[in-house]
Tab-separated table of C-alpha atoms in Angstrom:
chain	number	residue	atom	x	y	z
A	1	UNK	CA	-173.421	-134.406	-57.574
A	2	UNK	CA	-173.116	-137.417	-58.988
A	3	UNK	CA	-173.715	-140.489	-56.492
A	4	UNK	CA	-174.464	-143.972	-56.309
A	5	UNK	CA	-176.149	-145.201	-52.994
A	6	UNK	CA	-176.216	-149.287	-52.808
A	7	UNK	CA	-178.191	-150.920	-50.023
A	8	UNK	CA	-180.045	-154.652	-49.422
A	9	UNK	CA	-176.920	-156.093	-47.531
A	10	UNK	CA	-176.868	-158.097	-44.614
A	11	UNK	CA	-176.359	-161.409	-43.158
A	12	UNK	CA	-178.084	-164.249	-45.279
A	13	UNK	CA	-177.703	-168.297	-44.700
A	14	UNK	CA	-176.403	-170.588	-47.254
A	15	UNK	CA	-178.890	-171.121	-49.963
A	16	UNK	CA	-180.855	-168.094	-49.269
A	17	UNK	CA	-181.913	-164.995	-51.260
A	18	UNK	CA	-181.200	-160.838	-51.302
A	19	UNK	CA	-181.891	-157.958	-53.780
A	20	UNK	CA	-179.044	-155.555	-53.646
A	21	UNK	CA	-180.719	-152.017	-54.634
A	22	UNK	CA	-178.184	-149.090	-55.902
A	23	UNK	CA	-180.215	-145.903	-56.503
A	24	UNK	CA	-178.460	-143.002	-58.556
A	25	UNK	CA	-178.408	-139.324	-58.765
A	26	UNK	CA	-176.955	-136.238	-60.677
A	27	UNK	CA	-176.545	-137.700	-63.750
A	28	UNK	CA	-178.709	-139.380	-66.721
A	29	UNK	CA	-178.953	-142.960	-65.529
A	30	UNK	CA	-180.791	-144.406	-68.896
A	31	UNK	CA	-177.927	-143.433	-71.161
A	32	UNK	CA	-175.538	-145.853	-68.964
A	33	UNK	CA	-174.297	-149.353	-68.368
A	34	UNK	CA	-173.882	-150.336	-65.219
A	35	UNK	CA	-171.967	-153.182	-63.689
A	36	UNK	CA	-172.084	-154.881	-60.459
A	37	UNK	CA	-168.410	-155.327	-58.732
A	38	UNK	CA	-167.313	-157.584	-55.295
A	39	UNK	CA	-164.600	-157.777	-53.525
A	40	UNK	CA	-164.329	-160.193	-51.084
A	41	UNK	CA	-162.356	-160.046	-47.653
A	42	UNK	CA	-158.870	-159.756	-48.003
A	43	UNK	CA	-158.926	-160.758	-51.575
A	44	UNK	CA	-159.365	-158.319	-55.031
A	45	UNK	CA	-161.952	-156.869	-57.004
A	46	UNK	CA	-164.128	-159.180	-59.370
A	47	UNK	CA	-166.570	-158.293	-61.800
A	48	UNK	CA	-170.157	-159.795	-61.693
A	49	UNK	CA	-172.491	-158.392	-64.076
A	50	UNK	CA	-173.263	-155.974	-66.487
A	51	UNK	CA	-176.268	-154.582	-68.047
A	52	UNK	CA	-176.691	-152.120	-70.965
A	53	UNK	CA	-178.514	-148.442	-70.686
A	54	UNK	CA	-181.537	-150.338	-72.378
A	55	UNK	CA	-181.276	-153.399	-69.962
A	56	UNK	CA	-181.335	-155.002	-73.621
A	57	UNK	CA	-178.346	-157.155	-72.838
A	58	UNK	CA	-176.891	-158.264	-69.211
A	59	UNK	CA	-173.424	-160.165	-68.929
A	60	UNK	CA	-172.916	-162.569	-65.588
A	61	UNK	CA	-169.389	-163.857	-64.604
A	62	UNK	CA	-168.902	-167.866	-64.324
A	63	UNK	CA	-168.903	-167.642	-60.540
A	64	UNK	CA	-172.370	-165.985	-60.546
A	65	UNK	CA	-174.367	-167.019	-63.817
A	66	UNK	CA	-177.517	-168.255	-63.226
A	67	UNK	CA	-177.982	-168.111	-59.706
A	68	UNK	CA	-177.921	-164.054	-60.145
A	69	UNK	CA	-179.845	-161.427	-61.839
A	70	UNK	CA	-179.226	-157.718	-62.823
A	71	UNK	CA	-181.488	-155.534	-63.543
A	72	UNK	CA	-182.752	-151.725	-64.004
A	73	UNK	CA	-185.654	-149.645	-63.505
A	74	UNK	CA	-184.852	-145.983	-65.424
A	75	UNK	CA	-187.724	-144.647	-64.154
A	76	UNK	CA	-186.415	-144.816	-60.991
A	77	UNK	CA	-182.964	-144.325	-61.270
A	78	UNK	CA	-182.161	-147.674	-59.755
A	79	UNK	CA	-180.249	-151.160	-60.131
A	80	UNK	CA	-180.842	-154.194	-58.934
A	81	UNK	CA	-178.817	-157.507	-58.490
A	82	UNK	CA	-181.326	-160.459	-57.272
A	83	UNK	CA	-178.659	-163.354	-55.532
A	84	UNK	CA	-180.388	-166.884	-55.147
A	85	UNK	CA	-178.818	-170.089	-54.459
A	86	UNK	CA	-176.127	-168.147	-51.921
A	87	UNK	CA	-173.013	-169.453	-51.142
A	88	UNK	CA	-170.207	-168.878	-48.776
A	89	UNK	CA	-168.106	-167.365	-51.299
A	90	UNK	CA	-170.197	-164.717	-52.241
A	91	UNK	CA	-169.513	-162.740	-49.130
A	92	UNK	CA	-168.384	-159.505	-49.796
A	93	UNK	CA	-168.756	-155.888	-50.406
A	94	UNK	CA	-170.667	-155.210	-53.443
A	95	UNK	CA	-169.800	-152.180	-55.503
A	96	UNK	CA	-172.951	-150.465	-58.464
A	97	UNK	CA	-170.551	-148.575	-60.845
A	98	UNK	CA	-171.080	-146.820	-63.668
A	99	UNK	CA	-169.923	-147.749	-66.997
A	100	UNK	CA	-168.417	-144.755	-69.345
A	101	UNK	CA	-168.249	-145.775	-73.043
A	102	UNK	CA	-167.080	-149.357	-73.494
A	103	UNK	CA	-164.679	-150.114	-70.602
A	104	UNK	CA	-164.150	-147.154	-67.676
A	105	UNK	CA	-166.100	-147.683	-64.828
A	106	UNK	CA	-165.649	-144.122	-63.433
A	107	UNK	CA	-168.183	-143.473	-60.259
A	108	UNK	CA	-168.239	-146.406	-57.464
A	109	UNK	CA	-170.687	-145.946	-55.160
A	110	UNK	CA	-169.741	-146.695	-51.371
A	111	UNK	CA	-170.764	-150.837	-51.383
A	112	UNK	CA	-173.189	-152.917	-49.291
A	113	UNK	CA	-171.756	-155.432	-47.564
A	114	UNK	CA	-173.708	-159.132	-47.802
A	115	UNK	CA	-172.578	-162.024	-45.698
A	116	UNK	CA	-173.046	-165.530	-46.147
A	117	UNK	CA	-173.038	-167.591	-43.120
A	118	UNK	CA	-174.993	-169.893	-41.193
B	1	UNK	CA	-163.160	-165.676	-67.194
B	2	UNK	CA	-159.643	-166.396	-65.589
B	3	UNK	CA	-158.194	-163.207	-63.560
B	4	UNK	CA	-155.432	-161.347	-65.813
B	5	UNK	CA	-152.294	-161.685	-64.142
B	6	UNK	CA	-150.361	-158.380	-61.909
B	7	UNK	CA	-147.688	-158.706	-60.093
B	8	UNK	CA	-148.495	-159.248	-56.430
B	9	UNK	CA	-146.551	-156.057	-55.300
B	10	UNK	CA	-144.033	-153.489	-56.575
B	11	UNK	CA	-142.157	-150.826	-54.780
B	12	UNK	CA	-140.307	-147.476	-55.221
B	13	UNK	CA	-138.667	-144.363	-53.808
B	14	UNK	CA	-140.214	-141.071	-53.569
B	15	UNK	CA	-139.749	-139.603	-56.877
B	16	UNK	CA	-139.159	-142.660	-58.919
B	17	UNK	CA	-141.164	-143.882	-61.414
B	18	UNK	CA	-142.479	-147.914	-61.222
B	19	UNK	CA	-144.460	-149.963	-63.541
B	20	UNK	CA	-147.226	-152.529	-63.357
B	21	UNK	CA	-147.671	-154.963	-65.810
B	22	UNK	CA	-151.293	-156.819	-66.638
B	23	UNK	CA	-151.214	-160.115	-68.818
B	24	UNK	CA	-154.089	-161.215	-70.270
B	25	UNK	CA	-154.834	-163.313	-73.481
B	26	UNK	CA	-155.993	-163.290	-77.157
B	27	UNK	CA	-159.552	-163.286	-76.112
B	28	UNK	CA	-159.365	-159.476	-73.542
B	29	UNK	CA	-155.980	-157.915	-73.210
B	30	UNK	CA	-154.597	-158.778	-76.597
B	31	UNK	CA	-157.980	-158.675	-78.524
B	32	UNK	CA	-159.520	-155.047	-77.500
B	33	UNK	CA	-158.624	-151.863	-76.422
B	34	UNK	CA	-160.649	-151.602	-73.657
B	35	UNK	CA	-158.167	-152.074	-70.634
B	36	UNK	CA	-159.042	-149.777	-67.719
B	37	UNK	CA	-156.739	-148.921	-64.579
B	38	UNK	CA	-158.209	-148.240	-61.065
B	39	UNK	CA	-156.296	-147.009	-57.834
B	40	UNK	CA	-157.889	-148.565	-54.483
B	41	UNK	CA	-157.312	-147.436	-50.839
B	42	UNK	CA	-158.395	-149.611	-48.572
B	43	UNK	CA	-161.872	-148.298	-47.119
B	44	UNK	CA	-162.672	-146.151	-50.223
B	45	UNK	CA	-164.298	-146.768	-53.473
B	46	UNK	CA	-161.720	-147.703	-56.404
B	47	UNK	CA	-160.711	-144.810	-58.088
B	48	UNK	CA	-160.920	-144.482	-62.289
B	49	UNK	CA	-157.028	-144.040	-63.622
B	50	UNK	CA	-157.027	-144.683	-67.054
B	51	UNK	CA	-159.343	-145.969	-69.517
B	52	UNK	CA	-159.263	-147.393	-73.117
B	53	UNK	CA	-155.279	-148.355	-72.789
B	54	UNK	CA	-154.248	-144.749	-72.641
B	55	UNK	CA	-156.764	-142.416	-71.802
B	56	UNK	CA	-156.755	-140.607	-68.305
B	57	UNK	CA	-160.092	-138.781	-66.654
B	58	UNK	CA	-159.833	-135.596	-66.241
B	59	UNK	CA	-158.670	-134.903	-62.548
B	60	UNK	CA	-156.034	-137.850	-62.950
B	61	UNK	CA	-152.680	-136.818	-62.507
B	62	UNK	CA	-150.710	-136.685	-65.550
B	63	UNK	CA	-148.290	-138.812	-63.606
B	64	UNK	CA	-149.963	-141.661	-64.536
B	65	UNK	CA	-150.223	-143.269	-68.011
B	66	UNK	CA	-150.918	-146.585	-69.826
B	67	UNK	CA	-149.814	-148.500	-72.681
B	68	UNK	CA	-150.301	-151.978	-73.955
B	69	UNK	CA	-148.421	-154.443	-76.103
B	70	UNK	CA	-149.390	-157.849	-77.282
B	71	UNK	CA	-151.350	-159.182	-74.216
B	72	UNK	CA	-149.864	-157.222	-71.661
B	73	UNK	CA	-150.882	-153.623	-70.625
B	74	UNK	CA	-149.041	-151.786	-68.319
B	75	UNK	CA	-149.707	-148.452	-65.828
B	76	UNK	CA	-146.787	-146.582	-65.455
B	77	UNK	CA	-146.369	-144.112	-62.196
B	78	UNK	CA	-143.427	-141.773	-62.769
B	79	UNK	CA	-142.577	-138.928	-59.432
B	80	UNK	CA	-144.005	-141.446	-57.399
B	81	UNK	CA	-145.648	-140.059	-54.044
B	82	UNK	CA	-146.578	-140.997	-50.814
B	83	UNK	CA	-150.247	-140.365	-51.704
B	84	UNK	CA	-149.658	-143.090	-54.353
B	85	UNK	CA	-149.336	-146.131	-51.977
B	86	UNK	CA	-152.537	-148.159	-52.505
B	87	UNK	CA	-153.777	-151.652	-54.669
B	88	UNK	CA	-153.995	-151.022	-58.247
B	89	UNK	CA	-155.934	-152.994	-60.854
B	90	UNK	CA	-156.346	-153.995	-64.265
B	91	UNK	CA	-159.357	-154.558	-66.193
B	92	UNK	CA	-160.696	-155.887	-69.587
B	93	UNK	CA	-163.728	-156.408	-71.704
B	94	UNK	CA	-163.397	-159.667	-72.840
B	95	UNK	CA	-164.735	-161.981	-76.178
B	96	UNK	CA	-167.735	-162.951	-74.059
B	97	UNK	CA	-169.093	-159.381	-73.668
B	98	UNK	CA	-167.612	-159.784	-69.898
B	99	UNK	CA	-165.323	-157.808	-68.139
B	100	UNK	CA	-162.295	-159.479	-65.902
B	101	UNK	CA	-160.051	-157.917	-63.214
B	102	UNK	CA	-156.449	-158.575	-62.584
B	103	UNK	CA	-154.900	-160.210	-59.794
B	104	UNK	CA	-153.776	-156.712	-58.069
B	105	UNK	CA	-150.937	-155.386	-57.366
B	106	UNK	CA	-149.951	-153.583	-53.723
B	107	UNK	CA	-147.674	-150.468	-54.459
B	108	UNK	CA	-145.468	-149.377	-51.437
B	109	UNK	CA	-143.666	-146.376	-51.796
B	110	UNK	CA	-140.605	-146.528	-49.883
């Protein structure tokens, strides 16, 4: 079936690094976009990156650009999101989704959750 | 990138129908149709509703549509359930190739 398994999470100090990994299955990864999507505790979903099938073109939110980095490896199925340069407010519970045509993001995999604390 | 704008909660009886409304600008809502609608229970993944203004995945209930006018798109529910009660949220591409959520919006059903 189709499925989306995130993992890299974990407890990280101010200023530090991860690699969020989402590896996916049952369906033809190189002929999709994928986006990265948080949502932090007790607040709503927001969008932080996107990257094309062809990882020709990626797309960062303000909060995010430049201290983060998407990227894909087709061969293996698997997105990546590189976070430098943490801060507080990018604890949350990251979501790899995949993107359907231009705008539906229509399979969520289950999130990693990444905490930044000291 | 500023958040499109839901109302923070809306509620209804069993059986009636309710609408959200998501207001954007020029430069996502207004400009594109590329809105998107997702249902989220707390502790699950979001769910896909309805995609492009008015399209709904197949497996969606037919309950639930979507239209847009000017800057504002809205997902209607109509024979509301109990199974319906969870955050809902808007979404856009936007003029910068980006996409932005809305604010969310809690539905209760009463």
């Amino acid at each position: 079936q189709v499925q989306l398994v995130e993992s890299g999470g974990g407890v990280v100090q101010p200023g530090g690094s991860l690699r969020l990994s989402c590896a996916a299955s049952g369906f033809t990864f190189r002929s999709h976009g994928m986006h990265w999507v948080r949502q932090a505790p007790g607040k709503g979903l927001e969008w932080v990156s996107v990257i094309w099938y062809d990882a020709s073109q990626e797309y960062y939110s303000d909060s995010v650009r430049g201290r983060f980095t998407i990227s894909r490896d087709n061969s293996m199925n698997t997105l990546y999101l590189q976070m430098n340069s943490l801060r507080a407010e990018d604890t949350a519970l990251y979501y790899c989704v995949r993107l359907f045509g231009n705008n539906a993001m229509d399979v969520w995999g289950q999130g990693t959750t990444v905490t930044v604390s000291s | 990138q500023s958040a499109l704008t839901q109302p923070a909660s809306v509620s209804g009886s069993p059986g009636q129908s309710i609408t959200i409304s998501c207001t954007g600008t020029n430069s996502d809502v207004g400009g594109y149709n590329y809105v998107s609608w997702y249902q989220h229970h707390p502790g699950k993944a979001p769910k896909l509703m309805i995609y492009d203004v008015t399209n709904r995945p197949s497996g969606v209930s037919n309950r639930f549509s979507g239209s847009k006018s000017g800057n504002t798109a809205s997902l209607t529910v109509s024979g509301l359930q109990a199974e319906d009660e969870a955050d809902y949220y808007c979404n856009s591409y936007t003029s910068s190739s980006s996409y932005v959520f809305g604010t969310g919006t809690k539905v209760t059903v009463l």
